[in-house]
């Protein structure tokens, strides 16, 4: 069965510090991978998605970047965090080529920038 | 860009009552999905309804779709305290046709 792991679960970082959130998927190959952000009381905002190793598409230009160094690994990074980067970050995957695009989410990473 | 919008934003009911949440969307769709999110957790896929379907059931969940009105509803029958969560609808949108989520309905079921 497929599983998705996301870490760390909670992170408190000062403004200007770097960020690295990691997501890995097990039990499947060549998945579509996604990073969403959920601000308090708001919906989910798609940040990045990837259809293959090294292929990253950004939906919203901002202070963050993503990388996919391996087929089932997706990393969200920042060189210098801003207060506005605080939020709940969710990694998700879907089967590539499936028309319906049903997402399976990780448990999320809560980032607080102080 | 926002594709789906849920209504109401918050809903509070007693255990045993039915809960109805609505979703409106803007553009033509092939399918619409509903997800559930427990507080502080990731989203879980509940049900998918295709554009050629008008109603779909899964356990205590009933989803309807009206493509002429660009709207969908999620009905949870005989609600339980464990149904307390936020519920989101999602459709394809954006520049590459990825899933776009609404802001969700926060359901509270009181025992």
Tab-separated table of C-alpha atoms in Angstrom:
chain	number	residue	atom	x	y	z
A	1	UNK	CA	0.000	0.000	0.000
A	2	UNK	CA	1.063	3.561	-0.606
A	3	UNK	CA	2.105	5.860	2.220
A	4	UNK	CA	3.242	9.455	2.356
A	5	UNK	CA	5.552	10.843	5.021
A	6	UNK	CA	6.104	14.479	5.751
A	7	UNK	CA	8.479	16.052	8.264
A	8	UNK	CA	9.053	17.844	10.476
A	9	UNK	CA	5.531	17.980	11.888
A	10	UNK	CA	6.149	21.259	13.693
A	11	UNK	CA	8.748	23.936	13.129
A	12	UNK	CA	9.390	27.320	14.754
A	13	UNK	CA	11.906	29.441	12.880
A	14	UNK	CA	13.132	33.039	13.153
A	15	UNK	CA	12.658	35.492	10.315
A	16	UNK	CA	15.545	35.266	7.864
A	17	UNK	CA	16.419	31.659	8.655
A	18	UNK	CA	16.362	28.881	6.027
A	19	UNK	CA	13.673	26.239	5.670
A	20	UNK	CA	13.598	22.662	4.495
A	21	UNK	CA	10.463	20.513	4.584
A	22	UNK	CA	10.672	17.000	3.237
A	23	UNK	CA	8.098	14.648	1.815
A	24	UNK	CA	8.514	11.070	0.660
A	25	UNK	CA	6.066	8.639	-0.884
A	26	UNK	CA	6.312	4.854	-0.631
A	27	UNK	CA	4.623	2.091	-2.559
A	28	UNK	CA	4.231	3.828	-5.884
A	29	UNK	CA	6.358	4.974	-8.794
A	30	UNK	CA	6.465	8.175	-10.788
A	31	UNK	CA	3.768	9.993	-8.776
A	32	UNK	CA	2.672	13.554	-9.286
A	33	UNK	CA	3.807	15.473	-6.199
A	34	UNK	CA	2.380	18.678	-4.749
A	35	UNK	CA	3.055	21.250	-2.047
A	36	UNK	CA	0.057	23.177	-0.706
A	37	UNK	CA	-0.037	25.853	1.978
A	38	UNK	CA	-2.977	26.501	4.259
A	39	UNK	CA	-3.034	29.803	6.120
A	40	UNK	CA	-5.154	30.071	9.265
A	41	UNK	CA	-8.854	30.073	8.403
A	42	UNK	CA	-8.209	29.906	4.706
A	43	UNK	CA	-8.296	27.334	1.978
A	44	UNK	CA	-5.420	25.498	0.403
A	45	UNK	CA	-3.092	27.309	-1.934
A	46	UNK	CA	-1.138	25.229	-4.436
A	47	UNK	CA	2.528	26.236	-4.302
A	48	UNK	CA	4.388	23.717	-6.438
A	49	UNK	CA	3.788	20.524	-8.313
A	50	UNK	CA	6.041	18.031	-10.058
A	51	UNK	CA	5.449	15.368	-12.680
A	52	UNK	CA	8.960	13.922	-12.569
A	53	UNK	CA	12.493	14.152	-11.191
A	54	UNK	CA	13.838	17.660	-11.552
A	55	UNK	CA	10.569	18.946	-13.019
A	56	UNK	CA	9.013	21.653	-10.862
A	57	UNK	CA	6.155	23.980	-11.717
A	58	UNK	CA	5.292	26.936	-9.545
A	59	UNK	CA	1.728	28.162	-9.258
A	60	UNK	CA	2.471	31.213	-7.136
A	61	UNK	CA	5.740	33.215	-7.252
A	62	UNK	CA	7.098	33.730	-3.747
A	63	UNK	CA	9.860	33.253	-1.249
A	64	UNK	CA	9.807	29.467	-1.513
A	65	UNK	CA	11.287	26.892	-3.871
A	66	UNK	CA	10.826	23.174	-4.399
A	67	UNK	CA	13.012	20.354	-5.600
A	68	UNK	CA	12.521	16.726	-6.549
A	69	UNK	CA	15.901	15.031	-6.321
A	70	UNK	CA	14.443	11.521	-6.418
A	71	UNK	CA	11.284	10.023	-7.884
A	72	UNK	CA	9.442	9.853	-4.571
A	73	UNK	CA	11.037	12.744	-2.700
A	74	UNK	CA	9.781	16.317	-2.724
A	75	UNK	CA	11.448	19.115	-0.783
A	76	UNK	CA	10.166	22.599	0.003
A	77	UNK	CA	12.833	25.179	0.798
A	78	UNK	CA	13.470	28.791	1.539
A	79	UNK	CA	16.738	30.664	1.896
A	80	UNK	CA	15.269	33.380	4.125
A	81	UNK	CA	11.912	32.985	5.812
A	82	UNK	CA	9.399	35.814	6.066
A	83	UNK	CA	6.682	36.237	8.677
A	84	UNK	CA	4.143	35.639	5.928
A	85	UNK	CA	5.578	32.160	5.322
A	86	UNK	CA	3.906	30.932	8.509
A	87	UNK	CA	1.251	28.343	7.835
A	88	UNK	CA	0.388	24.689	7.504
A	89	UNK	CA	2.218	23.000	4.646
A	90	UNK	CA	0.802	19.908	3.055
A	91	UNK	CA	2.480	17.510	0.688
A	92	UNK	CA	0.322	15.348	-1.548
A	93	UNK	CA	0.650	12.844	-4.343
A	94	UNK	CA	-1.532	11.521	-7.131
A	95	UNK	CA	-1.272	8.824	-9.740
A	96	UNK	CA	0.283	10.166	-12.901
A	97	UNK	CA	-1.894	9.900	-15.942
A	98	UNK	CA	-5.083	9.304	-13.987
A	99	UNK	CA	-7.649	11.747	-15.239
A	100	UNK	CA	-9.439	12.254	-11.950
A	101	UNK	CA	-6.349	13.475	-10.056
A	102	UNK	CA	-7.361	12.239	-6.609
A	103	UNK	CA	-4.860	13.497	-4.033
A	104	UNK	CA	-3.463	11.669	-1.016
A	105	UNK	CA	-2.103	14.058	1.582
A	106	UNK	CA	0.590	13.847	4.201
A	107	UNK	CA	-0.089	14.784	7.817
A	108	UNK	CA	1.216	18.320	7.320
A	109	UNK	CA	3.997	20.517	8.708
A	110	UNK	CA	3.100	23.469	10.921
A	111	UNK	CA	5.564	26.340	10.374
A	112	UNK	CA	5.648	29.354	12.651
A	113	UNK	CA	7.990	32.167	11.698
A	114	UNK	CA	8.768	34.573	14.549
B	1	UNK	CA	-7.659	31.549	-8.601
B	2	UNK	CA	-10.544	30.307	-6.482
B	3	UNK	CA	-12.588	27.651	-8.209
B	4	UNK	CA	-14.816	26.211	-5.492
B	5	UNK	CA	-16.517	28.057	-2.674
B	6	UNK	CA	-18.160	26.205	0.195
B	7	UNK	CA	-21.191	27.403	2.069
B	8	UNK	CA	-21.745	27.816	4.955
B	9	UNK	CA	-18.325	28.673	6.357
B	10	UNK	CA	-19.252	27.064	9.653
B	11	UNK	CA	-22.013	24.692	10.715
B	12	UNK	CA	-22.892	23.492	14.195
B	13	UNK	CA	-25.379	20.656	14.715
B	14	UNK	CA	-26.356	18.045	17.266
B	15	UNK	CA	-25.364	14.425	16.968
B	16	UNK	CA	-27.914	12.502	14.937
B	17	UNK	CA	-28.884	15.462	12.757
B	18	UNK	CA	-28.050	15.723	9.077
B	19	UNK	CA	-25.382	18.144	7.863
B	20	UNK	CA	-25.533	19.735	4.425
B	21	UNK	CA	-22.658	21.641	2.891
B	22	UNK	CA	-22.709	23.349	-0.473
B	23	UNK	CA	-20.055	24.116	-3.042
B	24	UNK	CA	-20.244	26.467	-6.002
B	25	UNK	CA	-17.691	26.587	-8.765
B	26	UNK	CA	-17.030	28.827	-11.709
B	27	UNK	CA	-15.941	26.898	-14.789
B	28	UNK	CA	-16.916	23.667	-16.510
B	29	UNK	CA	-15.685	20.528	-14.793
B	30	UNK	CA	-15.099	16.855	-15.528
B	31	UNK	CA	-15.515	15.895	-11.888
B	32	UNK	CA	-15.755	17.377	-8.424
B	33	UNK	CA	-14.193	15.964	-5.277
B	34	UNK	CA	-14.923	16.334	-1.568
B	35	UNK	CA	-12.243	16.090	1.110
B	36	UNK	CA	-12.302	16.082	4.872
B	37	UNK	CA	-9.693	17.587	7.204
B	38	UNK	CA	-9.550	16.886	10.913
B	39	UNK	CA	-8.048	19.734	12.902
B	40	UNK	CA	-4.284	19.959	12.399
B	41	UNK	CA	-4.178	17.018	10.004
B	42	UNK	CA	-3.925	16.398	6.285
B	43	UNK	CA	-6.922	16.159	3.988
B	44	UNK	CA	-8.581	12.846	3.257
B	45	UNK	CA	-10.414	12.151	0.014
B	46	UNK	CA	-14.084	11.312	0.605
B	47	UNK	CA	-15.825	11.026	-2.715
B	48	UNK	CA	-15.597	11.990	-6.383
B	49	UNK	CA	-18.585	12.728	-8.568
B	50	UNK	CA	-18.249	12.956	-12.339
B	51	UNK	CA	-19.937	15.599	-14.457
B	52	UNK	CA	-22.330	13.045	-15.952
B	53	UNK	CA	-23.498	11.919	-12.496
B	54	UNK	CA	-26.205	13.694	-10.529
B	55	UNK	CA	-25.923	11.849	-7.233
B	56	UNK	CA	-23.517	9.515	-5.518
B	57	UNK	CA	-23.568	7.702	-2.186
B	58	UNK	CA	-20.839	6.389	0.070
B	59	UNK	CA	-21.963	5.128	3.465
B	60	UNK	CA	-23.567	8.085	5.277
B	61	UNK	CA	-22.365	10.503	2.602
B	62	UNK	CA	-24.532	11.681	-0.246
B	63	UNK	CA	-23.158	14.018	-2.896
B	64	UNK	CA	-25.188	15.761	-5.559
B	65	UNK	CA	-24.001	17.695	-8.580
B	66	UNK	CA	-25.927	20.229	-10.622
B	67	UNK	CA	-23.756	21.261	-13.561
B	68	UNK	CA	-26.362	23.736	-14.812
B	69	UNK	CA	-26.057	25.659	-11.550
B	70	UNK	CA	-22.363	24.862	-11.133
B	71	UNK	CA	-22.991	23.600	-7.639
B	72	UNK	CA	-22.592	20.498	-5.505
B	73	UNK	CA	-23.778	19.507	-2.070
B	74	UNK	CA	-22.443	17.079	0.509
B	75	UNK	CA	-24.941	15.574	2.911
B	76	UNK	CA	-23.822	13.673	5.986
B	77	UNK	CA	-26.713	11.748	7.474
B	78	UNK	CA	-27.085	10.814	11.141
B	79	UNK	CA	-24.004	12.820	12.069
B	80	UNK	CA	-21.641	11.747	14.828
B	81	UNK	CA	-19.242	13.718	16.991
B	82	UNK	CA	-16.434	12.061	15.013
B	83	UNK	CA	-17.679	13.844	11.868
B	84	UNK	CA	-16.429	17.118	13.359
B	85	UNK	CA	-13.953	18.399	10.765
B	86	UNK	CA	-13.580	20.825	7.884
B	87	UNK	CA	-14.930	19.764	4.524
B	88	UNK	CA	-13.581	21.002	1.211
B	89	UNK	CA	-14.710	20.703	-2.359
B	90	UNK	CA	-12.111	20.642	-5.115
B	91	UNK	CA	-12.168	20.936	-8.873
B	92	UNK	CA	-9.541	21.282	-11.528
B	93	UNK	CA	-8.399	24.818	-12.217
B	94	UNK	CA	-5.360	27.022	-12.366
B	95	UNK	CA	-2.900	27.289	-15.190
B	96	UNK	CA	-2.193	23.543	-15.445
B	97	UNK	CA	-5.494	22.029	-14.401
B	98	UNK	CA	-4.410	21.057	-10.905
B	99	UNK	CA	-6.868	20.659	-8.053
B	100	UNK	CA	-8.089	23.927	-6.595
B	101	UNK	CA	-9.746	23.857	-3.170
B	102	UNK	CA	-12.329	26.116	-1.607
B	103	UNK	CA	-11.991	27.572	1.879
B	104	UNK	CA	-14.023	24.804	3.411
B	105	UNK	CA	-16.972	24.367	5.740
B	106	UNK	CA	-16.103	23.823	9.386
B	107	UNK	CA	-18.557	21.306	10.799
B	108	UNK	CA	-19.003	20.885	14.522
B	109	UNK	CA	-21.159	17.997	15.736
B	110	UNK	CA	-22.070	18.263	19.395
B	111	UNK	CA	-22.708	15.079	21.375
